[in-house]
Amino acid sequence: MRDPRRGALAACAALLVILPVSPPAWAHFLLNVNLRTIHVEALDDGFRVFIRLPMPLVVATPEHARNPEDPFVVMPYTQNRVVNGRVWAFVDAAKVQANPMGLGRLVAGGHSLVAGGQKLPGRIEAVRVHDARGILAEVPLFSTLPVAKTALRGPVYSSLAQDLPVGDALVDVAIFYPHAGPKESFLFSSSLAPELPGAELTENLLRFYRLDGTVSIYRARGALRTPMAGGASALAFAATFVVHGTQHILGGWDHLLFVLCLILGARALRGLVWQATGFTLGHSVTLVAGVLGYVPRFSWFVPAVETGIALSIIYVACVALSGRARSATLLATTLVGLLHGFGFSFLLSEILTLDSSYLALGLVSFNVGIELGQLGVVLLVWPALRCLDRRAARLSRSVRAGLAYGSIGVAALAVGTRSVALLHSV
């Protein structure tokens, strides 16, 4: 791994594999917010549902998928403008203010609540549109039922949201579903925007508030074609968080590259186990601390952590290239794990709050999922590299060097972009 020329050549091929591939964006808008939050409140006479979701999921139509560059194809509640030679969609404030219930009906029509084997009819009660652009956003919280109810009180369209790109708009809707039967369970699904690029990455968070006062939390990723089952058991809840903990680490390129570089630098399985143990100890501590709210609330903190995570990849990749695997000690990987734990907590804190019935179970299950994903990477990559070492030592050195250099290149790009975000947040 000490031949820089061979390693540099191999890095070119590795970059093609490592660099994340982004789906093509529609010219009309980008899906910049990928979280749909749903609160389902059981009442004596039915269910009241509060939904916050990205506006592109509401207004996107199949026609736009077929004609993304056509300026004459206008989505509901939007207007097209040509900016720097491209067509972009902006929220039409006048239409939203004139007929907000129509926008709410689009949301209700694109979701289904089934209880007692019947699809329940929904009645729109309130609608609001928020500006979610960057650090200037003043979007009310939507993480619990009380704050969700508060978020739907006020003007339909904020005065801050003029010239708002559709991709940066959030829609809040309150819907009442009358139901006289049992309310212990239900199915909730969506048929919105099946062709929208990025819809498959949407994180769906559902909280079910039962009549007895208990709260259950459910999570799923994707367009929500497969219904979420409210009222599931604690075991099903735990399984959901294990699955999504695994998905989170396997879908996070920065965490994956860090684990990959740990494997590249390990000369023996015992050393790799110690390094992975340190990483686990570190991220477990800050994952819990982040979810419980024991983190700085400054605007620079998130981009600082993300920049640190990218730098940690460069560190372990350089250790792997140097051949001094022992420098990646238990202490070093534990300290790096602290950074990555905060990164994990940024997502999980959007899902679990202190009032969650299964807070501890959710934390443990999500962490178990992360470890299973990490173990899966080790079990896949470590034997493959060891086999290559035995059968083609020269090729193995080139592959290892290429992967390490490629990781450094990807992480360096991330350091640059994240540092810019950090400077803008200070």
Coordinates of C-alpha atoms in Angstrom, one line a residue:
M1 CA 0.0 0.0 0.0
R2 CA 3.0 2.3 0.0
D3 CA 3.3 2.7 -3.8
P4 CA 1.6 6.1 -4.4
R5 CA 1.6 5.8 -8.2
R6 CA -0.2 2.4 -8.3
G7 CA -2.5 3.6 -5.6
A8 CA -3.4 6.8 -7.4
L9 CA -4.3 4.9 -10.6
A10 CA -6.4 2.4 -8.6
A11 CA -8.1 5.4 -6.9
C12 CA -9.6 6.6 -10.2
A13 CA -11.5 3.3 -10.5
A14 CA -12.4 3.3 -6.9
L15 CA -13.9 6.8 -7.1
L16 CA -16.4 5.6 -9.7
V17 CA -17.6 3.0 -7.2
I18 CA -17.5 5.1 -4.0
L19 CA -18.9 8.4 -5.2
P20 CA -22.6 8.5 -4.3
V21 CA -24.8 8.5 -7.3
S22 CA -27.6 11.1 -7.1
P23 CA -30.9 10.5 -8.9
P24 CA -31.7 13.0 -11.7
A25 CA -33.6 16.0 -10.4
W26 CA -36.6 17.4 -12.2
A27 CA -36.1 20.8 -13.6
H28 CA -39.2 22.0 -11.9
F29 CA -38.1 21.5 -8.3
L30 CA -35.8 19.6 -6.0
L31 CA -37.1 17.5 -3.1
N32 CA -35.1 19.2 -0.4
V33 CA -37.0 18.0 2.6
N34 CA -37.4 14.2 3.0
L35 CA -39.5 13.7 6.2
R36 CA -43.2 13.0 6.4
T37 CA -44.5 13.3 10.0
I38 CA -47.9 11.9 10.9
H39 CA -49.7 12.1 14.2
V40 CA -52.8 9.9 14.6
E41 CA -55.0 10.8 17.6
A42 CA -57.7 8.3 18.6
L43 CA -60.9 10.0 19.7
D44 CA -64.3 8.7 20.9
D45 CA -65.8 9.4 17.5
G46 CA -62.9 8.7 15.2
F47 CA -59.3 9.6 14.4
R48 CA -57.8 13.1 14.0
V49 CA -54.6 13.0 11.8
F50 CA -52.0 15.8 11.6
I51 CA -49.6 15.5 8.6
R52 CA -46.5 17.5 7.7
L53 CA -44.9 16.6 4.4
P54 CA -42.9 18.2 1.6
M55 CA -45.0 20.1 -0.9
P56 CA -43.5 18.2 -3.9
L57 CA -45.1 15.0 -2.7
V58 CA -48.5 16.8 -2.7
V59 CA -48.4 18.5 -6.1
A60 CA -46.2 16.3 -8.3
T61 CA -48.1 14.7 -11.2
P62 CA -47.2 12.0 -13.8
E63 CA -47.3 14.6 -16.5
H64 CA -44.3 16.3 -15.0
A65 CA -42.3 13.1 -15.1
R66 CA -43.0 12.8 -18.8
N67 CA -42.3 16.5 -19.6
P68 CA -39.9 17.9 -16.9
E69 CA -38.6 20.7 -19.1
D70 CA -42.0 21.9 -20.4
P71 CA -42.7 25.4 -18.9
F72 CA -46.4 25.1 -19.8
V73 CA -46.9 22.0 -17.6
V74 CA -47.8 23.6 -14.3
M75 CA -48.5 21.7 -11.1
P76 CA -51.4 22.6 -8.8
Y77 CA -50.8 25.5 -6.5
T78 CA -47.5 26.4 -8.3
Q79 CA -46.3 28.8 -11.0
N80 CA -43.3 28.2 -13.3
R81 CA -40.5 30.6 -13.9
V82 CA -37.4 30.5 -16.0
V83 CA -34.3 31.1 -13.9
N84 CA -30.8 31.0 -15.6
G85 CA -32.3 29.2 -18.5
R86 CA -34.1 26.5 -16.5
V87 CA -37.7 26.0 -15.5
W88 CA -38.4 26.1 -11.8
A89 CA -41.6 25.8 -9.8
F90 CA -42.5 28.3 -7.1
V91 CA -45.5 28.2 -4.7
D92 CA -48.4 30.2 -6.0
A93 CA -49.2 32.2 -2.8
A94 CA -52.4 33.6 -4.2
K95 CA -53.9 30.2 -5.1
V96 CA -52.9 28.8 -1.7
Q97 CA -54.6 31.7 0.2
A98 CA -57.7 31.6 -2.0
N99 CA -58.3 27.9 -1.7
P100 CA -56.3 26.2 1.1
M101 CA -58.8 23.5 1.6
G102 CA -58.2 22.4 -2.0
L103 CA -54.6 21.8 -1.2
G104 CA -55.7 19.9 1.9
R105 CA -57.9 17.7 -0.2
L106 CA -54.9 16.8 -2.4
V107 CA -53.2 15.6 0.8
A108 CA -56.2 13.7 2.1
G109 CA -56.9 12.2 -1.3
G110 CA -53.3 10.9 -1.5
H111 CA -53.5 9.1 1.9
S112 CA -55.6 6.3 3.2
L113 CA -56.6 5.4 6.7
V114 CA -58.2 2.0 7.1
A115 CA -59.8 0.8 10.4
G116 CA -62.1 -2.1 11.0
G117 CA -61.4 -3.2 7.4
Q118 CA -62.9 0.0 5.9
K119 CA -61.3 3.0 4.3
L120 CA -62.4 6.0 6.3
P121 CA -63.5 9.3 4.6
G122 CA -61.5 12.3 5.7
R123 CA -62.7 15.9 6.4
I124 CA -60.1 18.7 6.1
E125 CA -60.0 20.9 9.2
A126 CA -56.9 23.1 8.7
V127 CA -54.0 23.8 6.2
R128 CA -50.8 25.7 6.5
V129 CA -47.7 26.1 4.2
H130 CA -44.3 26.8 5.6
D131 CA -41.0 28.1 4.3
A132 CA -38.3 25.6 5.2
R133 CA -35.3 27.3 3.5
G134 CA -32.1 26.8 5.4
I135 CA -31.1 28.6 8.6
L136 CA -33.6 31.4 7.8
A137 CA -36.5 29.0 8.2
E138 CA -38.9 29.7 11.0
V139 CA -41.0 26.5 10.8
P140 CA -42.9 25.7 14.0
L141 CA -42.2 22.4 15.6
F142 CA -44.2 19.3 14.6
S143 CA -42.5 16.6 16.8
T144 CA -45.4 16.0 19.3
L145 CA -49.1 16.2 19.2
P146 CA -49.4 19.4 21.2
V147 CA -46.9 21.3 19.0
A148 CA -48.5 19.9 15.8
K149 CA -51.8 21.3 16.9
T150 CA -50.1 24.6 17.6
A151 CA -48.3 24.6 14.2
L152 CA -51.7 24.5 12.4
R153 CA -52.9 27.7 14.1
G154 CA -52.1 30.8 12.2
P155 CA -52.1 32.2 8.7
V156 CA -52.4 29.7 5.9
Y157 CA -49.3 31.1 4.2
S158 CA -46.4 32.8 6.0
S159 CA -45.3 36.3 4.9
L160 CA -41.8 35.0 4.9
A161 CA -42.6 32.5 2.2
Q162 CA -42.8 34.8 -0.8
D163 CA -41.0 33.5 -3.9
L164 CA -40.8 30.1 -2.2
P165 CA -39.5 27.2 -4.4
V166 CA -41.8 24.2 -4.2
G167 CA -38.9 22.0 -3.0
D168 CA -38.5 24.2 0.1
A169 CA -42.1 24.2 1.1
L170 CA -43.8 22.1 3.8
V171 CA -47.5 21.5 4.0
D172 CA -49.3 20.9 7.3
V173 CA -52.8 19.4 7.2
A174 CA -55.3 18.4 9.9
I175 CA -57.8 15.7 8.8
F176 CA -60.7 14.2 10.8
Y177 CA -61.8 10.6 10.1
P178 CA -65.1 9.6 11.7
H179 CA -65.2 6.1 13.0
A180 CA -67.5 4.4 15.5
G181 CA -65.7 1.1 15.8
P182 CA -62.6 0.0 17.7
K183 CA -59.6 2.3 17.6
E184 CA -56.8 0.0 18.8
S185 CA -55.3 -0.4 15.3
F186 CA -55.4 1.0 11.8
L187 CA -53.5 1.0 8.5
F188 CA -52.1 4.2 7.0
S189 CA -50.6 4.5 3.5
S190 CA -50.0 7.0 0.7
S191 CA -50.4 7.0 -3.1
L192 CA -48.8 10.4 -3.6
A193 CA -46.1 11.2 -6.3
P194 CA -45.1 7.7 -7.4
E195 CA -42.7 9.1 -10.1
L196 CA -41.1 11.8 -8.0
P197 CA -37.3 11.3 -7.8
G198 CA -36.2 11.0 -4.2
A199 CA -39.7 9.9 -2.9
E200 CA -38.3 6.5 -2.2
L201 CA -35.9 8.1 0.3
T202 CA -38.6 9.8 2.3
E203 CA -38.5 9.1 6.0
N204 CA -42.0 8.5 7.4
L205 CA -42.6 8.9 11.1
L206 CA -46.0 8.0 12.6
R207 CA -47.1 8.6 16.2
F208 CA -50.2 6.9 17.5
Y209 CA -51.9 8.4 20.5
R210 CA -54.3 5.9 22.0
L211 CA -57.4 6.6 24.1
D212 CA -55.7 5.3 27.2
G213 CA -53.0 8.0 26.8
T214 CA -50.1 5.7 25.6
V215 CA -48.1 6.7 22.6
S216 CA -46.5 4.4 20.0
I217 CA -44.0 5.4 17.3
Y218 CA -43.6 3.8 13.9
R219 CA -41.1 4.5 11.1
A220 CA -40.8 3.5 7.5
R221 CA -38.8 4.7 4.5
G222 CA -40.2 5.2 1.0
A223 CA -43.3 6.4 -0.7
L224 CA -45.5 4.6 1.9
R225 CA -47.2 2.3 -0.6
T226 CA -47.0 -0.5 2.0
P227 CA -49.3 0.6 4.8
M228 CA -47.9 1.4 8.3
A229 CA -49.7 -0.6 10.9
G230 CA -50.7 1.5 13.9
G231 CA -51.2 -0.4 17.2
A232 CA -48.5 -2.9 16.6
S233 CA -46.7 -4.6 19.5
A234 CA -43.5 -3.5 21.3
L235 CA -41.7 -6.3 19.4
A236 CA -42.8 -5.0 16.1
F237 CA -41.7 -1.5 17.2
A238 CA -38.3 -2.8 18.1
A239 CA -38.0 -4.7 14.8
T240 CA -38.8 -1.5 12.9
F241 CA -36.0 0.4 14.6
V242 CA -33.5 -2.4 14.1
V243 CA -34.3 -2.4 10.4
H244 CA -34.0 1.4 10.1
G245 CA -30.8 1.5 12.1
T246 CA -29.3 -0.9 9.6
Q247 CA -30.7 1.1 6.7
H248 CA -29.3 4.3 8.2
I249 CA -25.7 3.1 8.3
L250 CA -25.8 1.2 5.0
G251 CA -27.4 4.3 3.4
G252 CA -24.9 6.7 4.9
W253 CA -21.9 6.9 2.7
D254 CA -19.7 8.7 5.3
H255 CA -20.3 6.0 8.0
L256 CA -19.8 3.3 5.4
L257 CA -16.5 4.7 4.2
F258 CA -15.2 5.0 7.8
V259 CA -15.9 1.4 8.5
L260 CA -14.4 0.4 5.1
C261 CA -11.2 2.3 6.0
L262 CA -11.0 0.6 9.4
I263 CA -11.1 -2.7 7.6
L264 CA -8.4 -1.6 5.1
G265 CA -6.1 -0.6 7.9
A266 CA -6.5 -3.7 10.0
R267 CA -3.8 -6.3 9.8
A268 CA -5.6 -8.8 12.0
L269 CA -9.2 -9.6 12.9
R270 CA -8.4 -9.0 16.6
G271 CA -7.2 -5.5 16.0
L272 CA -10.3 -4.7 13.8
V273 CA -12.6 -6.0 16.6
W274 CA -10.9 -3.6 19.1
Q275 CA -11.2 -0.7 16.7
A276 CA -14.8 -1.5 16.0
T277 CA -15.5 -1.8 19.7
G278 CA -14.1 1.7 20.3
F279 CA -16.2 3.1 17.5
T280 CA -19.3 1.4 19.0
L281 CA -18.6 2.7 22.5
G282 CA -18.2 6.3 21.2
H283 CA -21.2 6.5 18.9
S284 CA -23.5 4.8 21.5
V285 CA -22.7 7.5 24.1
T286 CA -23.4 10.5 21.8
L287 CA -26.3 8.8 20.1
V288 CA -28.1 8.6 23.4
A289 CA -26.9 12.1 24.4
G290 CA -28.1 13.6 21.2
V291 CA -31.6 12.1 21.4
L292 CA -32.0 13.1 25.0
G293 CA -31.1 16.7 24.0
Y294 CA -27.6 17.0 25.6
V295 CA -26.1 18.6 22.6
P296 CA -25.3 22.3 21.8
R297 CA -28.1 24.1 20.1
F298 CA -25.9 26.4 18.1
S299 CA -26.5 26.7 14.3
W300 CA -22.9 25.7 13.6
F301 CA -23.0 22.5 15.6
V302 CA -24.5 20.2 12.9
P303 CA -22.2 21.3 10.0
A304 CA -19.2 21.1 12.4
V305 CA -20.1 17.5 13.3
E306 CA -20.6 16.6 9.6
T307 CA -17.3 18.2 8.7
G308 CA -15.6 16.3 11.6
I309 CA -17.1 13.0 10.3
A310 CA -15.6 13.6 6.8
L311 CA -12.2 14.4 8.4
S312 CA -12.4 11.2 10.4
I313 CA -12.6 9.3 7.1
I314 CA -9.4 11.0 5.9
Y315 CA -7.7 10.1 9.1
V316 CA -8.5 6.3 9.1
A317 CA -7.7 6.2 5.3
C318 CA -4.3 7.7 6.0
V319 CA -3.7 5.2 8.8
A320 CA -4.5 2.4 6.4
L321 CA -2.1 3.8 3.7
S322 CA 0.7 4.3 6.2
G323 CA 0.5 0.6 7.3
R324 CA 0.5 1.7 11.0
A325 CA -2.7 0.2 12.0
R326 CA -1.9 0.4 15.6
S327 CA -2.2 4.2 15.5
A328 CA -5.9 3.7 15.1
T329 CA -6.2 2.7 18.7
L330 CA -9.2 2.0 20.9
L331 CA -9.0 5.5 22.2
A332 CA -8.8 7.1 18.7
T333 CA -11.7 5.2 17.3
T334 CA -13.7 5.9 20.5
L335 CA -13.2 9.6 20.0
V336 CA -14.1 9.4 16.3
G337 CA -17.2 7.3 17.3
L338 CA -18.3 10.2 19.4
L339 CA -18.6 12.4 16.3
H340 CA -20.4 9.7 14.3
G341 CA -22.9 9.2 17.2
F342 CA -24.0 12.8 17.0
G343 CA -24.5 12.2 13.2
F344 CA -26.7 9.2 14.0
S345 CA -28.6 11.2 16.6
F346 CA -29.6 14.0 14.2
L347 CA -32.0 11.7 12.5
L348 CA -33.1 9.7 15.5
S349 CA -33.9 12.9 17.5
E350 CA -36.5 13.8 14.9
I351 CA -38.2 10.4 15.6
L352 CA -37.9 9.8 19.3
T353 CA -38.8 12.4 21.9
L354 CA -38.7 12.3 25.7
D355 CA -42.5 11.5 25.8
S356 CA -42.1 8.4 23.7
S357 CA -43.6 5.3 25.3
Y358 CA -40.7 3.1 24.0
L359 CA -37.9 5.6 24.2
A360 CA -35.3 3.2 25.7
L361 CA -36.4 0.4 23.4
G362 CA -36.1 2.6 20.4
L363 CA -32.6 3.8 21.3
V364 CA -31.4 0.2 21.9
S365 CA -33.1 -1.2 18.8
F366 CA -31.7 1.6 16.5
N367 CA -28.2 1.1 17.9
V368 CA -28.5 -2.7 17.4
G369 CA -29.5 -2.0 13.8
I370 CA -26.4 0.2 13.3
E371 CA -24.2 -2.6 14.7
L372 CA -25.8 -5.2 12.5
G373 CA -25.2 -3.0 9.5
Q374 CA -21.6 -2.5 10.5
L375 CA -21.1 -6.2 11.2
G376 CA -22.5 -7.0 7.8
V377 CA -19.9 -4.7 6.1
V378 CA -17.1 -6.3 8.0
L379 CA -18.3 -9.9 7.2
L380 CA -18.5 -9.0 3.5
V381 CA -15.3 -7.0 3.0
W382 CA -12.8 -8.6 5.5
P383 CA -13.0 -12.1 4.1
A384 CA -12.9 -10.8 0.5
L385 CA -9.7 -8.8 1.1
R386 CA -8.0 -11.6 3.0
C387 CA -8.8 -14.0 0.2
L388 CA -7.4 -11.5 -2.3
D389 CA -4.3 -11.1 -0.1
R390 CA -3.6 -14.9 -0.4
R391 CA -4.4 -15.4 -4.0
A392 CA -3.1 -12.1 -5.6
A393 CA -1.0 -10.1 -3.2
R394 CA 0.1 -7.5 -5.7
L395 CA -3.5 -6.9 -6.9
S396 CA -4.7 -6.8 -3.3
R397 CA -2.2 -3.9 -2.5
S398 CA -3.5 -2.0 -5.4
V399 CA -7.2 -2.5 -4.5
R400 CA -6.5 -1.5 -0.9
A401 CA -4.6 1.6 -1.9
G402 CA -7.3 2.5 -4.5
L403 CA -10.1 2.2 -2.0
A404 CA -8.2 4.3 0.6
Y405 CA -7.2 7.0 -1.9
G406 CA -10.8 7.0 -3.3
S407 CA -12.2 7.4 0.2
I408 CA -9.8 10.3 0.8
G409 CA -11.0 12.0 -2.4
V410 CA -14.7 11.6 -1.5
A411 CA -14.2 12.8 2.0
A412 CA -12.1 15.7 0.9
L413 CA -14.9 16.9 -1.3
A414 CA -17.3 16.5 1.6
V415 CA -15.0 18.5 3.9
G416 CA -15.0 21.4 1.3
T417 CA -18.8 21.5 1.0
R418 CA -19.4 21.0 4.7
S419 CA -16.9 23.6 5.6
V420 CA -18.7 26.2 3.5
A421 CA -21.9 25.3 5.3
L422 CA -20.1 25.7 8.6
L423 CA -18.7 29.1 7.7
H424 CA -22.2 30.3 6.7
S425 CA -23.7 29.1 9.9
V426 CA -21.2 30.9 12.2

